[in-house]
Short mmCIF file of C-alpha atoms in Angstrom, two decimals:
data_model
loop_
_atom_site.label_atom_id
_atom_site.label_comp_id
_atom_site.label_asym_id
_atom_site.label_seq_id
_atom_site.Cartn_x
_atom_site.Cartn_y
_atom_site.Cartn_z
CA MET A 1 -29.73 2.30 40.75
CA TYR A 2 -32.83 4.44 41.32
CA ALA A 3 -33.39 4.52 37.57
CA GLN A 4 -32.93 0.86 37.18
CA VAL A 5 -35.60 0.16 39.96
CA ILE A 6 -38.14 2.46 38.50
CA LYS A 7 -37.44 0.94 35.11
CA LEU A 8 -38.17 -2.72 36.50
CA SER A 9 -41.03 -1.58 38.65
CA TYR A 10 -43.13 0.47 36.08
CA PRO A 11 -44.27 -2.60 33.97
CA LEU A 12 -45.19 -4.55 37.17
CA PHE A 13 -46.96 -1.25 38.52
CA VAL A 14 -48.90 -1.06 35.44
CA SER A 15 -49.75 -4.88 35.75
CA GLY A 16 -50.60 -4.48 39.53
CA VAL A 17 -52.90 -1.75 38.60
CA PHE A 18 -54.56 -3.69 35.89
CA GLY A 19 -54.66 -6.80 38.00
CA SER A 20 -56.29 -5.14 40.84
CA ALA A 21 -58.70 -3.46 38.61
CA MET A 22 -59.87 -6.96 37.63
CA GLY A 23 -60.78 -7.64 41.13
CA LEU A 24 -62.53 -4.32 41.60
CA LEU A 25 -64.55 -4.82 38.48
CA ASP A 26 -65.38 -8.32 39.26
CA THR A 27 -66.79 -6.99 42.68
CA ALA A 28 -68.47 -4.05 41.02
CA ILE A 29 -70.27 -6.61 38.68
CA VAL A 30 -71.63 -8.51 41.54
CA GLY A 31 -72.19 -5.27 43.45
CA HIS A 32 -74.87 -4.37 40.95
CA LEU A 33 -76.68 -7.57 41.11
CA ALA A 34 -79.94 -8.18 43.08
CA ARG A 35 -78.95 -8.57 46.54
CA VAL A 36 -76.06 -7.33 49.08
CA GLU A 37 -75.66 -11.02 50.01
CA TYR A 38 -74.20 -11.77 46.78
CA ILE A 39 -71.44 -9.28 47.45
CA ALA A 40 -70.98 -10.94 50.90
CA GLY A 41 -71.02 -14.49 49.40
CA VAL A 42 -68.39 -13.63 46.77
CA GLY A 43 -66.22 -11.91 49.57
CA VAL A 44 -66.61 -15.13 51.59
CA GLY A 45 -65.85 -17.55 48.69
CA ALA A 46 -62.81 -15.32 47.50
CA SER A 47 -61.27 -15.29 50.89
CA VAL A 48 -61.63 -19.18 51.07
CA ILE A 49 -60.10 -19.39 47.66
CA SER A 50 -57.24 -17.30 48.67
CA LEU A 51 -56.43 -19.99 51.36
CA LEU A 52 -55.16 -21.89 48.39
CA ALA A 53 -52.64 -18.96 47.95
CA PHE A 54 -49.82 -21.56 48.57
CA LEU A 55 -50.28 -22.72 44.98
CA GLY A 56 -48.34 -19.68 44.15
CA PHE A 57 -45.35 -21.10 45.88
CA LEU A 58 -43.84 -21.63 42.43
CA ARG A 59 -43.58 -18.07 41.84
CA TYR A 60 -41.71 -17.21 44.98
CA SER A 61 -39.67 -20.53 45.02
CA VAL A 62 -38.68 -20.10 41.44
CA SER A 63 -38.11 -16.51 41.14
CA GLY A 64 -34.63 -16.30 42.91
CA ILE A 65 -33.54 -19.50 41.29
CA ALA A 66 -34.40 -18.40 37.94
CA GLY A 67 -32.92 -14.95 38.34
CA GLN A 68 -29.61 -16.51 39.48
CA LEU A 69 -29.32 -19.13 36.65
CA TYR A 70 -30.28 -16.47 33.96
CA MET A 71 -27.49 -14.35 35.43
CA ALA A 72 -24.98 -17.16 35.20
CA ARG A 73 -26.37 -18.11 31.69
CA SER A 74 -27.22 -21.83 32.72
CA TYR A 75 -29.92 -22.23 30.08
CA GLY A 76 -29.97 -25.82 30.52
CA ALA A 77 -30.70 -25.82 34.04
CA LEU A 78 -33.49 -23.09 33.32
CA LYS A 79 -35.21 -25.50 30.77
CA LEU A 80 -35.17 -28.23 33.32
CA LEU A 81 -36.47 -25.81 35.89
CA TRP A 82 -39.45 -24.83 33.44
CA VAL A 83 -40.34 -28.56 32.66
CA ARG A 84 -40.42 -29.46 36.30
CA CYS A 85 -42.46 -26.67 37.26
CA VAL A 86 -44.94 -27.39 34.51
CA VAL A 87 -45.44 -30.91 35.83
CA LEU A 88 -45.67 -29.58 39.48
CA SER A 89 -48.59 -27.33 38.36
CA ALA A 90 -50.42 -29.75 36.70
CA VAL A 91 -50.23 -32.47 39.39
CA VAL A 92 -50.58 -30.14 42.54
CA GLY A 93 -53.01 -27.91 40.98
CA SER A 94 -55.57 -30.62 39.88
CA LEU A 95 -55.21 -32.53 43.22
CA SER A 96 -55.99 -29.17 45.13
CA ALA A 97 -58.90 -28.42 42.77
CA VAL A 98 -60.50 -31.81 43.60
CA LEU A 99 -59.85 -31.58 47.28
CA THR A 100 -61.25 -28.03 47.60
CA TYR A 101 -64.41 -28.76 45.66
CA ALA A 102 -65.22 -31.66 47.96
CA LEU A 103 -64.43 -29.70 51.20
CA SER A 104 -65.94 -26.49 50.23
CA PRO A 105 -69.37 -26.91 51.99
CA TYR A 106 -67.42 -27.59 55.29
CA VAL A 107 -65.33 -24.62 54.76
CA VAL A 108 -68.24 -22.35 54.20
CA ASP A 109 -69.93 -23.62 57.40
CA ILE A 110 -66.67 -22.94 59.36
CA MET A 111 -66.74 -19.34 58.20
CA GLY A 112 -69.98 -18.83 60.11
CA VAL A 113 -72.07 -17.80 57.06
CA SER A 114 -75.61 -19.14 56.15
CA GLY A 115 -78.63 -18.49 53.89
CA ILE A 116 -78.07 -16.77 50.67
CA THR A 117 -74.68 -15.63 51.45
CA ALA A 118 -73.37 -19.20 52.12
CA GLY A 119 -75.01 -20.45 48.94
CA LYS A 120 -73.46 -17.79 46.73
CA ALA A 121 -70.07 -18.37 48.43
CA LEU A 122 -70.33 -22.09 47.70
CA GLU A 123 -71.40 -21.51 43.97
CA TYR A 124 -68.45 -19.19 43.52
CA MET A 125 -65.83 -21.50 45.01
CA ARG A 126 -67.02 -24.69 43.10
CA VAL A 127 -66.34 -22.91 39.76
CA ARG A 128 -63.10 -21.06 40.71
CA VAL A 129 -61.34 -24.23 42.04
CA TRP A 130 -60.93 -25.53 38.20
CA GLU A 131 -58.56 -22.59 37.44
CA PHE A 132 -55.86 -23.83 39.90
CA PRO A 133 -53.54 -25.77 37.55
CA PHE A 134 -53.65 -22.87 35.14
CA ALA A 135 -53.28 -20.36 37.90
CA MET A 136 -50.35 -22.24 39.26
CA PHE A 137 -48.56 -22.11 35.99
CA ASN A 138 -49.19 -18.42 35.54
CA TYR A 139 -47.77 -17.80 38.99
CA PHE A 140 -44.42 -19.77 37.94
CA MET A 141 -44.36 -17.83 34.76
CA LEU A 142 -44.66 -14.44 36.56
CA GLY A 143 -41.86 -15.68 39.00
CA TRP A 144 -39.87 -16.47 35.89
CA PHE A 145 -40.23 -13.07 34.43
CA VAL A 146 -39.57 -11.18 37.49
CA GLY A 147 -36.42 -13.28 38.47
CA CYS A 148 -34.97 -12.75 34.92
CA SER A 149 -35.96 -9.01 35.38
CA HIS A 150 -38.09 -9.21 32.12
CA THR A 151 -41.00 -7.39 33.66
CA LYS A 152 -42.47 -6.17 30.46
CA TYR A 153 -43.72 -9.80 29.76
CA ALA A 154 -45.32 -9.89 33.26
CA MET A 155 -47.00 -6.60 32.45
CA ARG A 156 -48.38 -7.79 29.37
CA SER A 157 -49.71 -11.01 30.72
CA GLY A 158 -51.38 -9.26 33.57
CA MET A 159 -53.10 -6.52 31.19
CA LEU A 160 -54.45 -9.54 29.02
CA MET A 161 -55.78 -11.19 32.12
CA VAL A 162 -57.69 -8.21 33.13
CA VAL A 163 -59.18 -7.63 29.61
CA LEU A 164 -60.17 -11.22 29.23
CA ASN A 165 -61.48 -11.75 32.72
CA VAL A 166 -63.66 -8.58 32.78
CA GLY A 167 -64.90 -9.16 29.40
CA CYS A 168 -66.02 -12.76 30.06
CA SER A 169 -67.30 -12.05 33.54
CA TYR A 170 -69.42 -9.13 32.25
CA LEU A 171 -70.73 -11.35 29.32
CA TYR A 172 -71.79 -14.17 31.48
CA ALA A 173 -72.91 -12.47 34.63
CA MET A 174 -74.69 -9.27 33.09
CA VAL A 175 -75.51 -9.99 29.52
CA LEU A 176 -76.29 -13.73 29.70
CA ASP A 177 -77.70 -13.23 33.30
CA MET A 178 -75.71 -16.11 35.11
CA GLY A 179 -74.92 -13.92 38.16
CA VAL A 180 -72.18 -15.09 40.62
CA PHE A 181 -71.74 -18.23 38.52
CA GLY A 182 -70.89 -16.31 35.50
CA VAL A 183 -68.25 -14.04 37.48
CA ALA A 184 -66.38 -17.12 38.40
CA LEU A 185 -66.58 -18.71 35.10
CA GLY A 186 -65.14 -15.65 33.47
CA THR A 187 -62.27 -15.75 35.96
CA VAL A 188 -61.48 -19.30 34.98
CA GLN A 189 -61.52 -19.08 31.30
CA ALA A 190 -59.39 -15.88 31.41
CA THR A 191 -56.77 -17.82 33.60
CA MET A 192 -56.72 -20.69 31.14
CA MET A 193 -56.21 -18.35 27.99
CA VAL A 194 -53.34 -16.30 29.89
CA ALA A 195 -51.62 -19.66 30.45
CA VAL A 196 -51.63 -20.40 26.63
CA TYR A 197 -50.31 -16.93 26.12
CA ASN A 198 -47.38 -17.34 28.61
CA ILE A 199 -46.51 -20.54 26.77
CA TRP A 200 -46.30 -18.63 23.38
CA VAL A 201 -43.97 -16.08 25.07
CA LEU A 202 -41.48 -18.54 26.47
CA PHE A 203 -41.11 -20.07 23.02
CA ARG A 204 -40.94 -16.68 21.39
CA ALA A 205 -38.62 -14.75 23.85
CA TYR A 206 -36.51 -17.56 25.55
CA GLY A 207 -35.31 -19.50 22.42
CA LYS A 208 -31.94 -20.32 23.87
CA VAL A 209 -33.45 -21.80 26.86
CA ILE A 210 -36.01 -23.95 24.75
CA ARG A 211 -33.30 -25.21 22.49
CA GLU A 212 -31.25 -26.59 25.18
CA ARG A 213 -30.98 -30.38 25.71
CA ILE A 214 -32.00 -31.76 29.25
CA THR A 215 -29.49 -34.42 30.52
CA GLU A 216 -30.93 -34.83 34.03
CA ARG A 217 -33.98 -36.58 34.87
CA ILE A 218 -37.02 -34.31 35.85
CA TRP A 219 -37.32 -35.86 39.28
CA GLN A 220 -33.58 -36.16 40.03
CA TRP A 221 -33.53 -35.02 43.64
CA HIS A 222 -30.04 -33.69 43.99
CA MET A 223 -30.11 -31.73 40.67
CA GLY A 224 -32.15 -28.80 41.56
CA MET A 225 -35.40 -30.72 42.34
CA ARG A 226 -34.61 -30.40 45.98
CA ASP A 227 -34.49 -26.57 45.90
CA ILE A 228 -37.75 -26.29 44.15
CA VAL A 229 -39.55 -28.65 46.49
CA VAL A 230 -38.01 -27.61 49.72
CA ASN A 231 -38.44 -23.84 48.89
CA GLY A 232 -41.86 -24.72 47.50
CA VAL A 233 -42.97 -26.41 50.86
CA ARG A 234 -41.75 -23.27 52.90
CA ILE A 235 -43.47 -20.86 50.52
CA ALA A 236 -46.67 -23.10 50.62
CA ILE A 237 -46.64 -22.99 54.61
CA ARG A 238 -46.28 -19.31 54.31
CA GLY A 239 -49.15 -18.99 51.92
CA VAL A 240 -51.37 -20.93 54.09
CA PHE A 241 -50.73 -18.67 57.17
CA LEU A 242 -50.87 -15.60 54.87
CA SER A 243 -54.42 -16.61 53.44
CA GLY A 244 -55.44 -18.05 56.77
CA SER A 245 -55.05 -14.56 58.44
CA LEU A 246 -57.23 -13.06 55.64
CA ALA A 247 -59.95 -15.85 56.18
CA LEU A 248 -59.86 -15.19 59.95
CA PHE A 249 -60.17 -11.50 59.37
CA MET A 250 -63.31 -11.98 57.17
CA ALA A 251 -64.62 -14.38 59.65
CA SER A 252 -64.14 -11.85 62.63
CA LEU A 253 -66.45 -9.47 60.53
CA THR A 254 -69.32 -11.90 60.16
CA GLY A 255 -70.63 -10.77 63.61
CA TYR A 256 -70.93 -7.26 62.23
CA GLY A 257 -73.87 -8.41 59.68
CA ALA A 258 -73.94 -8.58 55.92
CA VAL A 259 -73.75 -4.86 55.38
CA MET A 260 -70.33 -4.51 57.05
CA LEU A 261 -69.07 -7.82 55.51
CA ALA A 262 -69.92 -6.65 52.02
CA ALA A 263 -68.19 -3.22 52.90
CA ALA A 264 -65.22 -5.13 54.16
CA THR A 265 -65.21 -7.20 50.91
CA ILE A 266 -64.95 -3.92 48.67
CA LEU A 267 -62.29 -2.45 51.02
CA VAL A 268 -60.20 -5.61 50.76
CA GLN A 269 -60.42 -5.33 46.95
CA ILE A 270 -59.39 -1.60 46.96
CA LEU A 271 -56.49 -2.29 49.27
CA GLN A 272 -55.73 -5.35 47.05
CA MET A 273 -55.19 -3.07 44.27
CA THR A 274 -52.85 -0.89 46.27
CA SER A 275 -50.89 -3.99 47.44
CA ASP A 276 -50.52 -5.38 43.85
CA THR A 277 -49.34 -2.04 42.73
CA LEU A 278 -46.87 -1.45 45.49
CA ASP A 279 -45.68 -5.10 45.02
CA SER A 280 -44.07 -3.88 41.96
CA VAL A 281 -41.29 -2.52 43.87
CA ALA A 282 -40.84 -5.48 45.82
CA ASP A 283 -40.68 -7.65 42.64
CA ALA A 284 -37.89 -5.24 41.21
CA GLY A 285 -36.07 -5.78 44.53
CA THR A 286 -36.57 -9.72 43.85
CA GLY A 287 -34.98 -9.61 40.42
CA LEU A 288 -32.03 -7.25 41.40
CA VAL A 289 -31.29 -9.28 44.60
CA ALA A 290 -31.18 -12.45 42.58
CA GLN A 291 -28.78 -10.75 39.91
CA SER A 292 -26.75 -9.49 42.84
CA ILE A 293 -26.18 -12.97 44.30
CA GLY A 294 -25.74 -14.65 41.00
CA GLY A 295 -23.41 -12.07 39.73
CA SER A 296 -21.19 -11.81 42.69
CA ASN A 297 -22.50 -8.69 44.25
CA THR A 298 -23.22 -6.94 40.77
CA PRO A 299 -25.04 -4.86 41.17
CA PRO A 300 -24.20 -4.12 44.91
CA LEU A 301 -26.79 -5.60 47.27
CA SER A 302 -26.83 -2.36 49.69
CA GLN A 303 -27.68 -0.20 46.59
CA VAL A 304 -30.31 -2.49 45.57
CA ILE A 305 -32.00 -2.43 49.25
CA HIS A 306 -31.49 1.43 49.90
CA ALA A 307 -32.99 2.27 46.38
CA THR A 308 -36.00 0.01 46.73
CA MET A 309 -36.86 1.09 50.09
CA ALA A 310 -36.80 4.79 49.07
CA VAL A 311 -38.79 4.31 45.95
CA GLY A 312 -41.30 1.98 47.99
CA ALA A 313 -41.70 4.51 50.81
CA ILE A 314 -42.51 7.30 48.32
CA ALA A 315 -44.77 5.35 46.29
CA SER A 316 -46.80 4.11 49.31
CA VAL A 317 -47.53 7.65 50.57
CA ALA A 318 -48.33 8.91 47.07
CA PHE A 319 -50.46 5.98 46.01
CA GLY A 320 -52.33 5.66 49.29
CA ALA A 321 -53.20 9.46 49.28
CA LEU A 322 -54.32 9.20 45.51
CA VAL A 323 -56.73 6.11 46.24
CA TYR A 324 -57.98 7.95 49.36
CA GLY A 325 -58.86 10.95 47.20
CA VAL A 326 -60.73 8.96 44.71
CA SER A 327 -62.23 6.44 46.97
CA PRO A 328 -65.83 8.02 47.28
CA TYR A 329 -66.09 7.57 43.42
CA VAL A 330 -64.74 4.17 43.80
CA PHE A 331 -67.40 3.33 46.50
CA GLY A 332 -70.13 4.64 44.21
CA PHE A 333 -68.71 2.63 41.25
CA MET A 334 -68.29 -0.58 43.26
CA THR A 335 -72.06 -0.68 44.66
CA ASP A 336 -75.28 1.23 44.49
CA LYS A 337 -76.37 0.14 48.01
CA PRO A 338 -76.51 3.01 50.17
CA THR A 339 -76.09 1.08 53.59
CA VAL A 340 -72.95 -0.45 52.26
CA ILE A 341 -71.69 2.96 50.85
CA THR A 342 -72.21 4.47 54.52
CA ALA A 343 -70.33 1.50 56.08
CA LEU A 344 -67.45 2.13 53.63
CA TYR A 345 -67.01 5.76 54.74
CA ASP A 346 -66.69 4.52 58.42
CA ILE A 347 -63.57 2.67 57.48
CA ARG A 348 -62.25 4.84 54.61
CA VAL A 349 -59.08 5.87 56.63
CA TRP A 350 -57.45 2.54 56.15
CA VAL A 351 -57.25 3.21 52.31
CA PHE A 352 -54.47 5.70 53.24
CA VAL A 353 -52.98 4.24 56.24
CA ALA A 354 -52.71 0.52 55.16
CA PRO A 355 -50.36 1.03 52.32
CA ILE A 356 -47.72 3.09 54.43
CA ILE A 357 -47.59 0.00 56.85
CA ILE A 358 -47.53 -2.99 54.47
CA ILE A 359 -44.98 -1.75 52.05
CA TRP A 360 -42.18 -2.73 54.35
CA ALA A 361 -43.30 -6.43 54.67
CA PHE A 362 -43.55 -6.51 50.86
CA LEU A 363 -40.11 -5.09 50.36
CA TYR A 364 -38.29 -7.54 52.69
CA ASP A 365 -40.37 -10.37 51.13
CA GLY A 366 -38.95 -9.44 47.90
CA TYR A 367 -35.30 -9.40 49.13
CA PHE A 368 -35.53 -12.70 50.69
CA ILE A 369 -37.24 -14.27 47.75
CA GLY A 370 -34.53 -13.10 45.50
CA ALA A 371 -31.98 -14.64 47.88
CA SER A 372 -33.97 -17.85 48.08
CA LEU A 373 -34.10 -17.36 51.96
CA THR A 374 -37.56 -18.92 52.12
CA THR A 375 -37.09 -20.28 55.69
CA GLU A 376 -36.97 -16.63 57.17
CA MET A 377 -40.05 -15.66 54.96
CA ARG A 378 -41.97 -18.58 56.25
CA ASN A 379 -41.00 -17.80 59.89
CA SER A 380 -41.81 -14.08 59.64
CA VAL A 381 -45.42 -14.95 58.42
CA VAL A 382 -45.77 -17.34 61.15
CA ILE A 383 -44.72 -14.79 63.75
CA GLY A 384 -47.07 -12.13 62.29
CA CYS A 385 -50.15 -14.50 62.19
CA VAL A 386 -49.67 -15.45 65.99
CA GLY A 387 -49.45 -11.84 66.86
CA TYR A 388 -52.52 -10.98 64.67
CA ALA A 389 -54.67 -13.90 66.29
CA VAL A 390 -53.43 -12.73 69.85
CA ALA A 391 -54.34 -9.12 69.17
CA LEU A 392 -57.72 -9.89 67.65
CA HIS A 393 -58.59 -11.98 70.75
CA ILE A 394 -57.36 -9.16 73.00
CA LEU A 395 -59.43 -6.48 71.12
CA THR A 396 -62.44 -8.76 71.40
CA ILE A 397 -62.12 -8.50 75.08
CA PHE A 398 -60.57 -4.89 75.40
CA PRO A 399 -61.85 -3.12 72.34
CA ILE A 400 -60.32 0.30 71.48
CA TRP A 401 -62.96 1.65 69.11
CA GLY A 402 -65.72 -0.99 69.78
CA THR A 403 -66.41 -1.00 65.98
CA VAL A 404 -65.02 -2.90 62.81
CA ASN A 405 -61.90 -0.79 63.23
CA ASP A 406 -60.64 -3.24 65.88
CA PRO A 407 -60.20 -6.12 63.61
CA LEU A 408 -58.99 -3.83 60.79
CA PHE A 409 -56.10 -2.47 63.24
CA ALA A 410 -55.29 -6.03 64.14
CA PHE A 411 -55.03 -7.07 60.70
CA PHE A 412 -53.18 -4.06 58.92
CA VAL A 413 -51.02 -3.00 61.84
CA VAL A 414 -50.11 -5.96 64.16
CA PHE A 415 -50.06 -8.71 61.39
CA TYR A 416 -47.99 -6.63 58.68
CA MET A 417 -45.55 -5.31 61.23
CA GLY A 418 -45.17 -8.69 62.71
CA ARG A 419 -44.10 -9.91 59.16
CA PHE A 420 -41.54 -7.15 58.52
CA LEU A 421 -39.84 -6.81 61.85
CA PRO A 422 -38.44 -10.45 61.99
CA MET A 423 -37.14 -10.01 58.46
CA TYR A 424 -35.60 -6.81 59.31
CA ILE A 425 -33.58 -8.22 62.16
CA TRP A 426 -32.47 -11.10 59.87
CA ARG A 427 -31.32 -8.90 57.06
CA TRP A 428 -27.60 -9.69 57.86
CA ARG A 429 -28.27 -12.84 56.19
CA LEU A 430 -28.76 -11.29 52.99
CA TYR A 431 -25.48 -9.31 53.12
CA ALA A 432 -23.83 -12.65 54.20
CA MET A 433 -24.65 -14.24 50.73
CA VAL A 434 -22.37 -11.77 48.76
CA THR A 435 -19.58 -11.39 51.15
#
């Protein structure tokens, strides 16, 4: 079982490293532009865009369903699932893009930034929104690949996204001197091209699914559409709370000035790389749990959970130590601003500590996704967000360090443990599905 977990994890591990490298390189491009406010502006804009993470609900709501259908060889139902998700991506993604574009000035104002930082945040957001329909489709295809345990396709898609995004962003921002606008435009174009690639993979690798005839109506509620929508709504609510916590975290740092906000933006990008990498083990757990449920406890659910927890624990310590060791070089690569680099050294310890804490929430997210137990996932994030908001308020009144480490502690310790503990208590519901 350990070998199977590693086999499924390593393509997603590679994809996570490449995907996070994309964020790091984007921030590095901005970090070498004219002013520190550009870094802060992109950080604020990216955190607001992340509020739309609920658009990725198709990845999580579909992953477990696709894995269970694929294990049962229900190819007709799989094709219907694909068609429905394409339509949902187009409709929901387009509406979200238009709404976010219209509301972006008010959202930036709520974040508490002004001047050049606010202008660059708005510029970044108003370009990035147009990727939403294509990003939703790519999220769905990632969930499909993970659920069917075809993680090599997810790896190739992620690597292609990095190459295209970095290439386009560098061309527009540095060569053509388009600045923050160019960084955002490069990301949008790369997302569109990866969507085309994912369609090509589907027709090439899932011929049996594509050749199946669809006998049900696309919107027929009682024939699978209900599962997609209901699970999607729960995951969307989870996404809003999840991204809202990040936006609240960034907003809590605005009082520390543009330099600390820029440093936090870089720290978040580094930890995003760590999170995406560690998430590979959780994604492996998602596919294996879905197969265990769809295959009547084959492979055994208990073995899946024990193996992924062991691999995840080792990976979190090893990768956290590695990133901590090379972080001084990463800081220098990300920015040439001495004040920002000094601020990064003040919060460097979180590069090592955070992965060891967050891995447990990721793993149990993966298990509950594979079992399509989306209610529990949603509730755990709500509990974590409430605990985080309360802790942030208390630390404002009774600080532990009296520095930026207070909101960092509230975010990485209280929030993520608040997500993990409820799911750990509810783990019996996973085993109930195979007994």
